[in-house]
Coordinates of C-alpha atoms and ligand atoms in Angstrom, one line a residue:
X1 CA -30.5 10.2 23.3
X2 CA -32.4 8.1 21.6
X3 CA -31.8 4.7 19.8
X4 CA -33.2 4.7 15.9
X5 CA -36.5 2.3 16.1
X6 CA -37.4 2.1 12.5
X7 CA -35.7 2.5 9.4
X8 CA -37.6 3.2 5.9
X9 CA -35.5 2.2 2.8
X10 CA -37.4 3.6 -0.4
X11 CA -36.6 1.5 -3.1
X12 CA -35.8 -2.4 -4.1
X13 CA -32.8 -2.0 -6.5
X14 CA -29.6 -3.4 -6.5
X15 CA -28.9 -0.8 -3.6
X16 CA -32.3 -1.0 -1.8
X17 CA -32.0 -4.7 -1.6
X18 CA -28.3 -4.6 -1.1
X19 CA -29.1 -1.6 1.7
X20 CA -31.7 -4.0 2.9
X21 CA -29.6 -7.2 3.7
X22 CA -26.3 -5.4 4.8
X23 CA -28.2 -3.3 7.6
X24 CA -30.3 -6.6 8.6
X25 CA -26.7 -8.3 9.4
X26 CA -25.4 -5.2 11.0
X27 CA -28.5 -4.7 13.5
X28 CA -30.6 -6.3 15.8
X29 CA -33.8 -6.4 13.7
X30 CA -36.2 -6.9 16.5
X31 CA -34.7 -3.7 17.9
X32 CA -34.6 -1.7 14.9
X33 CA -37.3 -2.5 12.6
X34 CA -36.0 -2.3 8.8
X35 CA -39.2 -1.6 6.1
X36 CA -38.7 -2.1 2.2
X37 CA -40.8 -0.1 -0.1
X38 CA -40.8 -0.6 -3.6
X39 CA -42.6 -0.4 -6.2
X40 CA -43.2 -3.2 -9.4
X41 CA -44.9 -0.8 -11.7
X42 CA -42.2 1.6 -11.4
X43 CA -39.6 -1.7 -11.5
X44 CA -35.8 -0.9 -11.4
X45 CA -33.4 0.1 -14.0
X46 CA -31.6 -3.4 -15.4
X47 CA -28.3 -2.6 -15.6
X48 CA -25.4 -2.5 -13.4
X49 CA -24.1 -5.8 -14.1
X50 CA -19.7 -5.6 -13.8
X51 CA -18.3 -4.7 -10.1
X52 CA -15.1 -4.7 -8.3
X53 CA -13.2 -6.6 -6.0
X54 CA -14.6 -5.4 -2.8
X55 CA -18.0 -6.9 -3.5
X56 CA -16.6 -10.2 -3.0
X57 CA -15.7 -8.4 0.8
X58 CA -19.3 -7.7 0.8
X59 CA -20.6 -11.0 -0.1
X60 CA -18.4 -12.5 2.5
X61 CA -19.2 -10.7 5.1
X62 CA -22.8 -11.2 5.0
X63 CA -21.8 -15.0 5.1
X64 CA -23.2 -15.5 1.3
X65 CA -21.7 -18.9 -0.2
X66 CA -19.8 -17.6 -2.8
X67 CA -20.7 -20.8 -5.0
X68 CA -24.2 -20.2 -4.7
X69 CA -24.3 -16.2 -5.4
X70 CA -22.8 -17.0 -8.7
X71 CA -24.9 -20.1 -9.4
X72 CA -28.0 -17.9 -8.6
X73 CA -26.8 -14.6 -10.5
X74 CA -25.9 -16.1 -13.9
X75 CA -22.5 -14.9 -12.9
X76 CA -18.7 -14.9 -14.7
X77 CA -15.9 -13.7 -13.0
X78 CA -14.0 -10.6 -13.5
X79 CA -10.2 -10.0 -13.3
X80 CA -10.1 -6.2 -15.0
X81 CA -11.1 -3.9 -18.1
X82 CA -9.7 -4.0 -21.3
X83 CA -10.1 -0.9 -23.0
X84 CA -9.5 -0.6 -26.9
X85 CA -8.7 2.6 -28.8
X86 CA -8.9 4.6 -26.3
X87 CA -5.6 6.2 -26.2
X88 CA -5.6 5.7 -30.1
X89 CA -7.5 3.1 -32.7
X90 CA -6.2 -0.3 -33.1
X91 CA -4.2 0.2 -29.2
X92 CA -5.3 -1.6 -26.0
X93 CA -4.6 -1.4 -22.5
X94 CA -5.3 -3.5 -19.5
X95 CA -7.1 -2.9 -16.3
X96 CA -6.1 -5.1 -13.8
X97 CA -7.0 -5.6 -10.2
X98 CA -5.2 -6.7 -7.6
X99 CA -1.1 -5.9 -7.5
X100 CA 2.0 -6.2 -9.8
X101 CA 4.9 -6.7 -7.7
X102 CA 6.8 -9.8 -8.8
X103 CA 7.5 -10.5 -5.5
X104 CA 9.4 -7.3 -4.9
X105 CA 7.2 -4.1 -3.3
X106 CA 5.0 -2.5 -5.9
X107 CA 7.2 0.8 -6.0
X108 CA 10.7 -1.0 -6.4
X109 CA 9.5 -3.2 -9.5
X110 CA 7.7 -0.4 -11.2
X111 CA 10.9 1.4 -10.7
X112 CA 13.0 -1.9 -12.0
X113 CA 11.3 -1.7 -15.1
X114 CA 11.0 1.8 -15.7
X115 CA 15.0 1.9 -15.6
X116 CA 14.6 -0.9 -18.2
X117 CA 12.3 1.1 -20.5
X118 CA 14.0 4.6 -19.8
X119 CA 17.3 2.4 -20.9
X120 CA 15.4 1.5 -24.4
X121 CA 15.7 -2.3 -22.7
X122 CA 11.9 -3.1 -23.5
X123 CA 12.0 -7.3 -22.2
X124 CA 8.7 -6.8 -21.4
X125 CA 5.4 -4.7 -20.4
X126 CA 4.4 -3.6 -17.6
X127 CA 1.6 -6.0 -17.3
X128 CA 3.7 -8.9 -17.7
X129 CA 4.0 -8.7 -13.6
X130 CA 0.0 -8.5 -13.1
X131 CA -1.4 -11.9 -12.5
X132 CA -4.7 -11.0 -13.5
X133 CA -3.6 -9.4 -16.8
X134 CA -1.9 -12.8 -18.0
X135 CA -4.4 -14.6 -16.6
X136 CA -7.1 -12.4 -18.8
X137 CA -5.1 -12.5 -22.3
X138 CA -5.3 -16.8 -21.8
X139 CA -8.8 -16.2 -20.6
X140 CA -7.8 -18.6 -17.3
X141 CA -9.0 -17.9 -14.6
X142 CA -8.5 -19.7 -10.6
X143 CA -9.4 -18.1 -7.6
X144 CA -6.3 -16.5 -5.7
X145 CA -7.9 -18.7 -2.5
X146 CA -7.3 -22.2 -4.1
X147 CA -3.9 -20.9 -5.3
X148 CA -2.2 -19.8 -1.9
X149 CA 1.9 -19.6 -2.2
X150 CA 1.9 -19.2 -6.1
X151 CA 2.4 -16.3 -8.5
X152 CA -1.6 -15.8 -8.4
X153 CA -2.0 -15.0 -4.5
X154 CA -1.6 -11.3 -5.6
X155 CA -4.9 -11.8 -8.2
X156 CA -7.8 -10.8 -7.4
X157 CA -11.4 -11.1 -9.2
X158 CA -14.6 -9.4 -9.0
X159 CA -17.9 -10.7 -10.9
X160 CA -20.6 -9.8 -13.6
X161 CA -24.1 -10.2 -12.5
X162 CA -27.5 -10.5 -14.0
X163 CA -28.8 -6.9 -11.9
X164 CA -32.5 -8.6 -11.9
X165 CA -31.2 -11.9 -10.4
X166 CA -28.9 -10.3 -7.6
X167 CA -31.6 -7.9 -6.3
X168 CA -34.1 -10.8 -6.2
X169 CA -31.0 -13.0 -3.9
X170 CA -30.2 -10.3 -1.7
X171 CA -34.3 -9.8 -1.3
X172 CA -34.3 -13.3 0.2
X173 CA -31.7 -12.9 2.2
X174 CA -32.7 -9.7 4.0
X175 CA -36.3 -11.0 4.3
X176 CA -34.7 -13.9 5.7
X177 CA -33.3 -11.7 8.6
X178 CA -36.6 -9.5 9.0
X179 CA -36.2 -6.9 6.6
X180 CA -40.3 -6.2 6.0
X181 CA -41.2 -5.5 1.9
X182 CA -44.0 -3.3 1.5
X183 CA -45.2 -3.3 -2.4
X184 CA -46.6 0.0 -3.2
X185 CA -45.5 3.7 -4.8
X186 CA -45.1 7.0 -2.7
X187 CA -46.9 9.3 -3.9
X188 CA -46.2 11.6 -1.3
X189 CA -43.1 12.4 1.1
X190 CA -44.5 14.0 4.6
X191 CA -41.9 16.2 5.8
X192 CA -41.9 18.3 9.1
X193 CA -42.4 22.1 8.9
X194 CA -39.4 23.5 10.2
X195 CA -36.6 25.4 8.7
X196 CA -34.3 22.7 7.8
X197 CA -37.3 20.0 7.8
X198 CA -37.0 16.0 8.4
X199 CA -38.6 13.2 6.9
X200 CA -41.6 11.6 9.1
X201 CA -43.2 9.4 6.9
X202 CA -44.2 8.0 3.3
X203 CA -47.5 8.4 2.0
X204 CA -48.4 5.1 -0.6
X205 CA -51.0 5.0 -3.5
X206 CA -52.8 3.0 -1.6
X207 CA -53.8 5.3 1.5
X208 CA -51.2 3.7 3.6
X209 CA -48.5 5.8 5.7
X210 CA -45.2 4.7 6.1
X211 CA -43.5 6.1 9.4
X212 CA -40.2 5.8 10.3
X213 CA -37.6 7.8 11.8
X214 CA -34.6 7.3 9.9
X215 CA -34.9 6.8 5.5
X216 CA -33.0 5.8 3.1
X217 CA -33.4 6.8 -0.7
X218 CA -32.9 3.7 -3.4
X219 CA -35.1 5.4 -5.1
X220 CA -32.8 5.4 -8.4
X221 CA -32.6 8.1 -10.4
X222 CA -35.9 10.0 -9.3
X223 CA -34.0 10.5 -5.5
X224 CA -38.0 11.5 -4.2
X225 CA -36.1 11.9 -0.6
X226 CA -33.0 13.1 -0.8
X227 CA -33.6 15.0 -3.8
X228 CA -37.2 16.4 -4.1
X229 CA -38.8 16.1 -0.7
X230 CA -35.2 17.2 0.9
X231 CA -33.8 19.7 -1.7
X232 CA -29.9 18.5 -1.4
X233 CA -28.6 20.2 -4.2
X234 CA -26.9 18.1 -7.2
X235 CA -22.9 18.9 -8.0
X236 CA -23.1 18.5 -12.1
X237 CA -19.6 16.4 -13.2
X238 CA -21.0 16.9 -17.2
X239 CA -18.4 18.9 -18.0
X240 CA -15.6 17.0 -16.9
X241 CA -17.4 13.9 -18.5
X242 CA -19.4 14.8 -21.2
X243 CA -21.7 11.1 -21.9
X244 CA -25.3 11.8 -20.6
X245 CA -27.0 8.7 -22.5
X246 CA -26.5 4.6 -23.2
X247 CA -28.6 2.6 -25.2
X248 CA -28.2 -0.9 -23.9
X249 CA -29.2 -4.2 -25.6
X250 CA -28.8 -8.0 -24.7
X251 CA -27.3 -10.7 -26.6
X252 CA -26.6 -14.2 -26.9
X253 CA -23.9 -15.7 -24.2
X254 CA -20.3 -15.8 -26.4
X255 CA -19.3 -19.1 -27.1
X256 CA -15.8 -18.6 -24.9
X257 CA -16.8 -16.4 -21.7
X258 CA -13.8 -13.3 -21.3
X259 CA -12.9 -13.2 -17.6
X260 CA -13.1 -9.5 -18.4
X261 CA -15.5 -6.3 -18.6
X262 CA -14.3 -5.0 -22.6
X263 CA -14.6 -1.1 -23.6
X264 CA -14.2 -0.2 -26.9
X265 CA -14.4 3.8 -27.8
X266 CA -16.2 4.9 -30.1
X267 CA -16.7 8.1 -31.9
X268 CA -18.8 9.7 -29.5
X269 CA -18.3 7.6 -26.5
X270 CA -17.8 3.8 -25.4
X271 CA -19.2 0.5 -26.0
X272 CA -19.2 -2.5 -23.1
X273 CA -19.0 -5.6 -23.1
X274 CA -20.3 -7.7 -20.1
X275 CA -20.0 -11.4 -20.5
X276 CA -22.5 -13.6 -18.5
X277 CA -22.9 -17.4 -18.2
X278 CA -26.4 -16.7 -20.1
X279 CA -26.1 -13.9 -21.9
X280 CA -24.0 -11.0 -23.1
X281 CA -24.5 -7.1 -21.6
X282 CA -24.0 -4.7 -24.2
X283 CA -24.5 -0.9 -24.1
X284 CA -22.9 2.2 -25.6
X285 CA -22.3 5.1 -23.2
X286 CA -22.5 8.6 -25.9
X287 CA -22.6 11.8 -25.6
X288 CA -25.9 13.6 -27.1
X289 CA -24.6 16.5 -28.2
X290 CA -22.5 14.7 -30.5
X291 CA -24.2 12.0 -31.6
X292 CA -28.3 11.2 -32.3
X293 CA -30.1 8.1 -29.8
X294 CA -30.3 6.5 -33.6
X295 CA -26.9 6.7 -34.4
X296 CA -25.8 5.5 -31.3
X297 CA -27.9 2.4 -31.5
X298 CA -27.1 2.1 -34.9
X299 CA -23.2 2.0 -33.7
X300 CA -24.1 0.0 -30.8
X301 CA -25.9 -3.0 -33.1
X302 CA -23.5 -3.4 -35.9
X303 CA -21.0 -4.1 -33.2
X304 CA -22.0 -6.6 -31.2
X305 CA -21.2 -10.5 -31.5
X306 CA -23.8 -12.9 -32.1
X307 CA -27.6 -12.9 -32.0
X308 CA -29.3 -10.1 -30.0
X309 CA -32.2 -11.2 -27.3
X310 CA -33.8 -8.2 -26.6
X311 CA -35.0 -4.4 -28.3
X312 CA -32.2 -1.6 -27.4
X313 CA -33.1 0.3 -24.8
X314 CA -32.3 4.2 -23.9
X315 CA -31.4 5.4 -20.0
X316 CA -30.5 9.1 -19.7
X317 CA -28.5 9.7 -17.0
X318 CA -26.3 12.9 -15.6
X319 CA -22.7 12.8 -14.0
X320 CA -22.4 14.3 -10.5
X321 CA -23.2 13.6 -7.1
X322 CA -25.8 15.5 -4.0
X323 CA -23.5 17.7 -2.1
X324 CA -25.2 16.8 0.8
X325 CA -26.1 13.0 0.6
X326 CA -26.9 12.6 4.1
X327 CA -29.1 15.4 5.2
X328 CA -31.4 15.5 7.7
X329 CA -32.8 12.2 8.9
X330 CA -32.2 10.5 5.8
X331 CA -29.1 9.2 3.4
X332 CA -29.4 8.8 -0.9
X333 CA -27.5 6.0 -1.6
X334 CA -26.9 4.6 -5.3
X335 CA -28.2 6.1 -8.3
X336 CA -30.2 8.5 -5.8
X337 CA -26.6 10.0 -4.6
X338 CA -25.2 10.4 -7.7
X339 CA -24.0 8.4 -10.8
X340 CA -20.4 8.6 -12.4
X341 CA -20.7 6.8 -16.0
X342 CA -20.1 3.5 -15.6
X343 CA -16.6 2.8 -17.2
X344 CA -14.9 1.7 -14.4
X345 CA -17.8 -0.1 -12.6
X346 CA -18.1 1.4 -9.9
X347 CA -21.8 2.4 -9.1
X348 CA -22.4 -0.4 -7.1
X349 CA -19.3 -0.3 -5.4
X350 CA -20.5 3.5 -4.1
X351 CA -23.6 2.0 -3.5
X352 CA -21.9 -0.6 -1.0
X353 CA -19.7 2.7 0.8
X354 CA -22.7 5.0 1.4
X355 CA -24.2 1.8 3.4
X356 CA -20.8 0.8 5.2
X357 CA -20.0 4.5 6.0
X358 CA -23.9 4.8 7.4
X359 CA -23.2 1.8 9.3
X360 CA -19.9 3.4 10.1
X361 CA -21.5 6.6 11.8
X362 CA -24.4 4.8 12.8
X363 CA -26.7 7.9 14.1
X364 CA -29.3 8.2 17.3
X365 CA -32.8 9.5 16.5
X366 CA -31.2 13.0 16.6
X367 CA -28.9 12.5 13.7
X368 CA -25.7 14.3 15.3
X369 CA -24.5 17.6 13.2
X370 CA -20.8 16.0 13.2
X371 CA -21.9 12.7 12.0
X372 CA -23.5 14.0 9.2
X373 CA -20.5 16.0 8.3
X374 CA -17.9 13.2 8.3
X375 CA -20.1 11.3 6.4
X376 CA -21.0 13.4 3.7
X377 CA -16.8 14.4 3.7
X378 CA -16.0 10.9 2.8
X379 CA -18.3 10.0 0.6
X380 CA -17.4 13.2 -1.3
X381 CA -13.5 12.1 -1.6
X382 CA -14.9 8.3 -2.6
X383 CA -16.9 9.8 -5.1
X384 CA -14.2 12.6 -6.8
X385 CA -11.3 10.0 -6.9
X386 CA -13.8 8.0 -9.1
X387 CA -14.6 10.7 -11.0
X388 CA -10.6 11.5 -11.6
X389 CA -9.8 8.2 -12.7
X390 CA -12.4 7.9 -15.3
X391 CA -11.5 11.8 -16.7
X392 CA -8.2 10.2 -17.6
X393 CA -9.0 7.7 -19.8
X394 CA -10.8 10.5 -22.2
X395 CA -8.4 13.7 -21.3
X396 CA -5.2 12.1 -22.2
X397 CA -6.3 10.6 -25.1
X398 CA -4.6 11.3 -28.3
X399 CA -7.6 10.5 -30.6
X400 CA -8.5 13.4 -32.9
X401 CA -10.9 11.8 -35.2
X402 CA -14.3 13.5 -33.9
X403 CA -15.8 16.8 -31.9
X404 CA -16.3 14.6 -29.0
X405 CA -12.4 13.5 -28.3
X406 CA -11.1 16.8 -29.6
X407 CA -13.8 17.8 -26.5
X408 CA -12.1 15.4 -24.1
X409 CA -8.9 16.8 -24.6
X410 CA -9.1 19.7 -24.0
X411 CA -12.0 19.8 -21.0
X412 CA -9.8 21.8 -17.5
X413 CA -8.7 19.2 -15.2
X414 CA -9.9 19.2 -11.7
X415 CA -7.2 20.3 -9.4
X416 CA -7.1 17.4 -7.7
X417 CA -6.4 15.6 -10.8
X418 CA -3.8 17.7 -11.6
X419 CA -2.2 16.9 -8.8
X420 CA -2.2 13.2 -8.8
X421 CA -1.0 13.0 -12.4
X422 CA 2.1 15.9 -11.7
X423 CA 2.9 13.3 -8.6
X424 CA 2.7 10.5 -10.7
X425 CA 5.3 11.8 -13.4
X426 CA 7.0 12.6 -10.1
X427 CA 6.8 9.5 -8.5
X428 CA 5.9 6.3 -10.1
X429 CA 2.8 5.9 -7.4
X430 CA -0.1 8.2 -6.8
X431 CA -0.5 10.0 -3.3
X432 CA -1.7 8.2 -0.7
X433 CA -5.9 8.4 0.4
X434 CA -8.3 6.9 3.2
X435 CA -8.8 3.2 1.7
X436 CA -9.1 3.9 -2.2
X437 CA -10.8 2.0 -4.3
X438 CA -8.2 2.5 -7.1
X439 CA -4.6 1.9 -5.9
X440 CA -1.1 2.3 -7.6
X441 CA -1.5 -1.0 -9.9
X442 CA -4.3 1.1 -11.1
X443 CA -3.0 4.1 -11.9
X444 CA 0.2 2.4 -13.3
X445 CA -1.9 0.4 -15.4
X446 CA -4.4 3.2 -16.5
X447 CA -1.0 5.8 -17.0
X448 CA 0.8 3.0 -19.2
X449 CA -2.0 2.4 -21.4
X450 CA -2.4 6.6 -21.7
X451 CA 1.2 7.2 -22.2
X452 CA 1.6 8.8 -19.1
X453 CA 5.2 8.1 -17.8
X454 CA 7.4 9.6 -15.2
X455 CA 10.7 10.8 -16.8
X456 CA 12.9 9.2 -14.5
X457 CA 13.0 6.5 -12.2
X458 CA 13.6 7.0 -8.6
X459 CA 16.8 7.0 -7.3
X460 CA 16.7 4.7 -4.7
X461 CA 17.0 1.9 -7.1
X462 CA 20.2 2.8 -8.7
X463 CA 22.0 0.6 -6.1
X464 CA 19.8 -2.2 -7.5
X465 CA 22.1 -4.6 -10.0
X466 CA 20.2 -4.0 -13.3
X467 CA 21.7 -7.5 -14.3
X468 CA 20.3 -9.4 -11.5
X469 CA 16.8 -7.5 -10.9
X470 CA 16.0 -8.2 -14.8
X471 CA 17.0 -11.5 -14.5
X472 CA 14.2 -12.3 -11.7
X473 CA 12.1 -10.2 -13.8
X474 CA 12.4 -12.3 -16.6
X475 CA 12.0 -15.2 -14.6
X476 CA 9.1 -14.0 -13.0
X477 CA 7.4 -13.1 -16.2
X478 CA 8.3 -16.6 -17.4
X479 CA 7.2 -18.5 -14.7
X480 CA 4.0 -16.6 -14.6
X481 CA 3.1 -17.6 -18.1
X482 CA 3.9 -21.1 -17.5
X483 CA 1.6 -21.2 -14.1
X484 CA -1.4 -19.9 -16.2
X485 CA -1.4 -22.1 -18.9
X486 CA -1.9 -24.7 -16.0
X487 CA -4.9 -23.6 -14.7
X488 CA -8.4 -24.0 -16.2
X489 CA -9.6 -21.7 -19.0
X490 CA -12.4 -19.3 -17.7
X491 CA -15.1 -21.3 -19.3
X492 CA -14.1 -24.2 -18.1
X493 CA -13.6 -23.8 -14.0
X494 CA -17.3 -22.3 -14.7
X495 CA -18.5 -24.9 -16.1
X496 CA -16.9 -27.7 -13.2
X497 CA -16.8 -25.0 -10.2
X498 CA -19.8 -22.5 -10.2
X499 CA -22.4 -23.6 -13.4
X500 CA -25.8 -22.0 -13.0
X501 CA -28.2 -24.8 -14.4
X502 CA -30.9 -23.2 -15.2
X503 CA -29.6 -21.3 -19.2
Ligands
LIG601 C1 -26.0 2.8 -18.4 C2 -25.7 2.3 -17.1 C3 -24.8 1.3 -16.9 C4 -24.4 0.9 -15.6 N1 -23.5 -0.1 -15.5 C5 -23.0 -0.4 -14.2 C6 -22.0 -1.3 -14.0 O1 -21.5 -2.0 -14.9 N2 -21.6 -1.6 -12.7 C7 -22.1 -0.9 -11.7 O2 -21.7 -1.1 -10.5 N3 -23.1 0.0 -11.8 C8 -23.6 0.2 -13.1 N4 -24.6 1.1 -13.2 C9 -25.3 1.6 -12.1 C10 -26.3 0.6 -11.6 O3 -27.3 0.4 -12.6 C11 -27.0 1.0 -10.3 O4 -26.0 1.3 -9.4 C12 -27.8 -0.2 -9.7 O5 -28.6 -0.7 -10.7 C13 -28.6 0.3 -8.6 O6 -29.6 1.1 -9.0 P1 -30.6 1.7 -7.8 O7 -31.0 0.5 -7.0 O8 -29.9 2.8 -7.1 O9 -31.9 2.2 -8.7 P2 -33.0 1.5 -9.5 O10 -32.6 0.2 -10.0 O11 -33.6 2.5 -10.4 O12 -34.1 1.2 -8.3 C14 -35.0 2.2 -7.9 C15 -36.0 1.6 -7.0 O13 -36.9 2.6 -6.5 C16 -38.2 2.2 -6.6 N5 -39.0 3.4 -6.7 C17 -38.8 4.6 -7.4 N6 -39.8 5.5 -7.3 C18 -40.7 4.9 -6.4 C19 -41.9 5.3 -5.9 N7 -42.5 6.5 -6.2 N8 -42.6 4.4 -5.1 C20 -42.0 3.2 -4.8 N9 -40.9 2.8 -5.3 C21 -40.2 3.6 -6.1 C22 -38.2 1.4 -7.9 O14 -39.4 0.6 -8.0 C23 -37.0 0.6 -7.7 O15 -37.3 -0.5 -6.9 C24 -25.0 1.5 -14.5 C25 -26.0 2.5 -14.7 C26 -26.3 2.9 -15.9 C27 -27.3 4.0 -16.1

């Protein structure tokens, strides 16, 4: 068998640069020789600025100072979602990552204060347990690292990012490990002529041919590999998840930075909020069929704080994913894969799997059947419990004030949703998966905010004494409110910790 010798990435987004610098620390580049090609006139698509948690994983293990990622990237840190009127106007809900346990398991203090709520004893919320919520509503923020032993070890933070700035940092980086970039557009894809053909090279504009024998598509939303030159069918999501547009705009940075991603519904869609050390990420996520690109921006402008910075800005898009995304000799990864609306922030995040699984099942120039298979299996289940979680936040709305929620609520579940939220009501905790990306604080977070509840709680924590266990709850809640006013607010640890300098 024999070993890959060159490896084509189409494409220099935030996933071809990311692709770039995570293979280049993965393999021996004078052994396997990693190519870049991208093109300026085409450029990249700009947004794509909140993440999750495991990008800080990623970050770390290609050895990137943490310090200096966020000094280069304009970047603020993240510790959830808050999502307004999405259940109804005038409620909101909380997001969270990392756990709410109180220093109990997960299960057995959801339990604890489900008993209190089923018994009409309502000392607190939910929430009250999740450091990153209370650290959100005070807008403090301190890394769970500098805080080991305390009630904030279970925190955990991800980042928003200036998309530009990050591709540009992880280009050094790869370079820096011998990742070649080759400026230049494909105009043409040479495939072999067979009945289930390969990819053997990349013709440019310029005359030259790129050969390689494995290739990777960053090619965005075009997918010129695994799409057009490779014919891997697209699964449509549309009808689960009806947005198919945003119109984005930039404005100035708000004068105290949320350690948050915000999402506000709005009549025919959603409006974010990203908050950056230099500026302010803005967009509304709509529907077309229910509202015009003029409205939209018209909605999107009249609701936005400050000054804007730049003209709004439309990006079509369609929900669903390739059914095959590794076919052949040759993987899509990011938008060139698929693309589930970015509510939860998780594009990037599928980005990072389709290159870790790839690494994962790291083929031989012959690209083994079963390799392909197991691949393309688990980056279908990353992909449709993404895709579930976000259905939720529209189908169990109660709103009733336009086509598009009366729409939502009444789209067919997929089964597989079905089945999480009927084990939910069940259980208190969702079934367990392969290394989820959304875990029971989320769903209990998400469920709460939707007025999803189970009708009872689990038995096994009747022999719990209810006196005691809502004493240390209220202690805990307590003692966690106390700890955060101590730390710095958000603004400020930026400011003395992590300060980009040039504004
Ligand atoms: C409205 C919206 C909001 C989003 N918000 C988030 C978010 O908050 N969080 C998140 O994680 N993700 C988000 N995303 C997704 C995020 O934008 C992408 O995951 C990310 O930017 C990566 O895009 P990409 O690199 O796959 O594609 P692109 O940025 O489009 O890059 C494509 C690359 O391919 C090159 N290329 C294309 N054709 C050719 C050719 N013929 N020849 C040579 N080069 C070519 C281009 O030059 C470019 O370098 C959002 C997406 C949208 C649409």
């Amino acid at each position: 068998m024999k070993p890959l010798q060159k490896i084509v990435i189409l494409g220099g987004g935030t996933t071809g640069w990311m692709c770039a610098a995570m293979l280049a620390n993965s393999v021996n580049t004078k052994r396997i020789n990693i190519e870049l090609v991208e093109s300026e006139q085409i450029g990249t698509i700009g947004v794509g600025e909140s993440t999750v948690p495991p990008f800080m994983d990623m970050l770390a293990s290609l050895g990137i100072d943490e310090v200096e990622f966020i000094q280069a990237t304009q970047a603020t840190f993240k510790l959830g979602i808050q999502f307004k009127d999405w259940l109804k106007k005038d409620e909101t809900f909380f997001h969270p990552f990392g756990r709410a346990e109180a220093g109990m398991d997960e299960l057995s203090l959801y339990h604890l204060w489900l008993r209190a709520q089923l018994n009409g004893d309502t000392f607190s919320r939910f929430l009250d347990y999740s450091p990153n919520s209370v650290m959100a509503q005070q807008k403090r923020f301190a890394p769970y690292k500098a805080v080991p032993g305390t009630l904030l070890a279970d925190s955990r933070y991800a980042l928003h990012l200036d998309a530009g700035l990050v591709a540009k940092y992880l280009r050094n980086f790869a370079q820096q490990k011998g990742v070649k970039r080759t400026e230049g557009k494909v105009e043409k894809v040479n495939t072999s002529i067979d009945t289930a053909p390969r990819i053997l090279s990349l013709q440019l504009e310029s005359g030259q041919t790129i050969n390689g024998d494995f290739f990777i598509d960053c090619s965005g939303f075009r997918a010129l590999l695994i799409g057009d030159a490779l014919q891997s069918s697209f699964t449509d999501w549309s009808t689960y998840l009806p947005c198919n547009r945003a119109v984005t705009v930039q404005s100035e940075a708000l004068p105290e930075l949320p350690p948050y991603t915000k999402a506000t519904a709005q009549l025919a869609g959603w409006q974010w909020r990203i908050p950056l050390q230099h500026r302010t990420g803005n967009g509304y996520v709509y529907a077309s069929k229910y509202i015009s690109d003029e409205q939209a921006t018209q909605t999107l402008l009249s609701n936005i704080q400050g000054k804007t910075l730049t003209e709004p800005r439309i990006i079509p898009f369609t929900t669903g994913m390739r059914k095959q995304v590794w076919k052949a000799n040759c993987i899509g990864v990011g938008l060139a894969a698929g693309f589930i609306e970015p509510l939860e922030s998780t594009a990037i995040h599928l980005a990072m799997r389709g290159i870790a699984e790839f690494l994962q099942q790291f083929p031989h120039s012959d690209c083994n059947p079963a390799l392909i298979n197991e691949y393309n299996a688990r980056l279908q289940q990353d992909y449709e419990e993404i895709r579930d979680f976000i259905i939720l936040h529209y189908a169990a709305t109660e709103r009733n004030d336009s086509d598009f929620w009366a729409y939502c609520k009444n789209v067919d579940w997929p089964a597989s949703l079905v089945q999480t939220v009927e084990y939910f009501k069940a259980r208190g905790d969702v079934p367990r998966k392969l290394a989820p990306l959304f875990e029971s604080t989320s769903w209990r977070s998400l469920c709460e905010g939707m007025n999803i509840r189970p009708s009872a709680y689990s038995a096994f924590i009747e022999n719990a004494d209810y006196k005691a266990s809502k004493q240390h709850m209220q202690n805990y809640k307590q003692q966690l409110v106390s700890l955060v006013k101590q730390i710095p607010t958000h603004k400020a640890f930026i400011e003395q910790n992590c300060a980009s300098s040039s504004k």
